[in-house]
Coordinates of C-alpha atoms in Angstrom, one line a residue:
M1 CA -23.5 31.1 -53.3
G2 CA -21.9 28.1 -54.2
T3 CA -19.0 27.8 -57.2
G4 CA -22.0 26.0 -59.3
A5 CA -24.3 28.9 -59.1
L6 CA -21.8 31.2 -59.5
N7 CA -20.3 29.0 -62.7
R8 CA -24.4 28.6 -64.0
R9 CA -24.7 32.7 -63.5
S10 CA -21.8 33.3 -65.6
A11 CA -22.7 30.3 -68.2
M12 CA -25.9 32.0 -68.7
I13 CA -25.3 35.7 -68.9
A14 CA -22.3 34.8 -71.2
T15 CA -24.7 33.4 -73.8
A16 CA -27.2 35.5 -73.4
G17 CA -24.7 38.2 -74.3
L18 CA -23.6 35.6 -77.5
L19 CA -27.6 35.3 -78.5
L20 CA -27.5 39.0 -78.6
S21 CA -24.2 39.8 -80.6
C22 CA -25.7 37.1 -83.4
S23 CA -26.4 39.9 -86.2
G24 CA -30.3 38.7 -85.6
F25 CA -30.4 39.6 -82.1
A26 CA -28.3 43.1 -82.7
R27 CA -31.5 44.3 -84.6
A28 CA -34.5 42.7 -82.4
H29 CA -36.4 45.7 -82.5
E30 CA -36.8 44.9 -86.5
I31 CA -37.8 41.0 -86.2
V32 CA -39.1 40.9 -82.4
P33 CA -42.9 41.4 -82.6
E34 CA -44.1 44.4 -80.6
R35 CA -45.4 41.5 -78.1
G36 CA -41.7 40.9 -77.4
L37 CA -39.3 37.7 -77.0
R38 CA -40.1 34.9 -75.9
F39 CA -37.4 32.8 -74.4
G40 CA -38.2 29.3 -73.8
L41 CA -36.1 27.7 -70.9
T42 CA -35.5 23.6 -70.1
P43 CA -35.4 21.7 -66.9
V44 CA -31.4 23.0 -66.2
F45 CA -33.0 26.0 -65.2
L46 CA -34.5 25.4 -61.6
T47 CA -37.3 28.0 -60.3
S48 CA -35.3 27.7 -57.2
D49 CA -32.8 30.5 -59.2
L50 CA -35.5 32.9 -59.3
E51 CA -33.0 35.6 -58.8
L52 CA -30.9 34.4 -61.4
L53 CA -34.0 34.1 -64.1
G54 CA -34.7 37.6 -63.0
R55 CA -31.5 39.0 -63.7
L56 CA -31.7 37.1 -67.1
Q57 CA -34.9 38.5 -68.0
A58 CA -34.0 42.1 -67.0
Y59 CA -30.6 41.9 -69.1
L60 CA -32.6 40.6 -71.9
Q61 CA -35.3 43.2 -71.9
R62 CA -32.7 46.1 -71.5
T63 CA -30.4 45.0 -73.9
M64 CA -33.0 44.2 -76.4
G65 CA -35.3 47.3 -75.6
V66 CA -38.4 44.9 -75.9
P67 CA -40.4 42.7 -73.1
V68 CA -39.3 39.2 -72.7
S69 CA -41.1 36.4 -71.4
L70 CA -39.4 33.6 -69.8
I71 CA -41.4 30.3 -70.6
T72 CA -40.4 27.3 -68.9
R73 CA -41.6 23.5 -69.4
R74 CA -40.6 20.2 -67.1
T75 CA -38.8 18.5 -70.3
Y76 CA -36.7 19.2 -73.5
Q77 CA -39.7 17.5 -75.7
E78 CA -41.9 20.1 -74.7
I79 CA -39.8 23.2 -75.1
T80 CA -38.8 22.0 -78.6
A81 CA -42.0 21.2 -79.4
L82 CA -42.7 24.8 -78.7
L83 CA -40.0 26.4 -81.1
V84 CA -40.7 24.0 -83.7
S85 CA -44.3 25.2 -83.6
R86 CA -42.9 28.9 -83.4
Q87 CA -44.9 29.8 -80.4
L88 CA -40.9 30.4 -79.1
D89 CA -38.7 32.7 -80.5
A90 CA -35.7 31.5 -79.4
A91 CA -35.0 28.4 -76.2
W92 CA -32.0 27.9 -74.5
I93 CA -31.8 23.7 -75.8
C94 CA -29.2 21.1 -75.6
G95 CA -27.7 19.8 -78.7
Y96 CA -29.9 16.6 -79.1
P97 CA -33.0 18.6 -79.8
F98 CA -31.2 21.3 -82.5
V99 CA -29.9 17.9 -83.8
A100 CA -33.1 16.1 -84.5
H101 CA -34.7 19.2 -85.8
R102 CA -31.9 21.2 -87.2
R103 CA -34.3 21.9 -90.5
D104 CA -36.6 23.6 -88.2
L105 CA -34.2 25.4 -85.8
Q106 CA -31.7 27.6 -86.7
L107 CA -28.6 28.1 -84.0
V108 CA -27.6 31.5 -83.1
A109 CA -25.1 30.9 -80.4
V110 CA -23.1 28.0 -78.5
P111 CA -22.1 28.3 -74.6
L112 CA -18.6 28.5 -74.2
W113 CA -16.1 26.8 -71.2
R114 CA -13.0 28.2 -70.7
G115 CA -13.2 30.0 -74.5
K116 CA -14.6 26.9 -76.5
P117 CA -17.5 25.7 -77.8
L118 CA -17.1 22.4 -75.1
Y119 CA -20.0 20.3 -73.6
Q120 CA -19.4 18.3 -70.6
S121 CA -21.3 15.6 -68.8
Y122 CA -20.4 13.8 -66.0
L123 CA -21.5 9.5 -65.6
I124 CA -21.5 8.6 -61.5
V125 CA -21.5 5.6 -60.4
D126 CA -21.5 4.3 -56.6
R127 CA -18.0 4.6 -55.1
D128 CA -17.8 0.9 -54.8
R129 CA -18.8 -0.1 -58.4
P130 CA -15.5 -1.1 -60.4
A131 CA -15.8 0.7 -63.2
E132 CA -13.6 2.2 -65.3
G133 CA -15.5 2.9 -68.7
L134 CA -18.7 2.8 -70.4
M135 CA -18.5 -0.8 -71.8
D136 CA -18.3 -1.7 -68.0
L137 CA -21.8 -0.6 -67.6
R138 CA -23.3 -2.5 -70.1
G139 CA -26.7 -4.3 -69.4
D140 CA -26.9 -1.9 -65.8
I141 CA -29.8 0.2 -65.2
H142 CA -28.9 4.2 -65.9
A143 CA -30.5 7.3 -65.0
F144 CA -30.6 10.6 -66.7
S145 CA -32.1 14.1 -66.3
D146 CA -34.2 14.0 -69.6
P147 CA -34.2 11.7 -72.3
D148 CA -33.6 14.4 -75.0
S149 CA -30.7 15.6 -72.6

């Protein structure tokens, strides 16, 4: 197992713990219907991480005392649409969909990195590209994982 898998696993379990420690989730039996919790996952969680997803589902079910369905979709837009239409009870999304739909969504937890609510991204360029900042990339073609990421 590489360090990326360990970090992702630690972040996922820590965030699940944060979700469950929030006042609404602490009394899940009072707010989650008998059908259980429908929890959406964005493409950041690969279906190849089946063991990790299984552990998350088992942890949430054990801690909340209700069945938990993990719902995955290909894009953040799909997960956000399910959240806004109340077809999901909660989801792991990034900042942009939350800000774009803040009137319809309630923030219950944020991931912590080294004890701080920090989000980090990498901008990767070809080794031979003489870019030292964003302005050096102006006018170039860029690839990204998801438009709402």
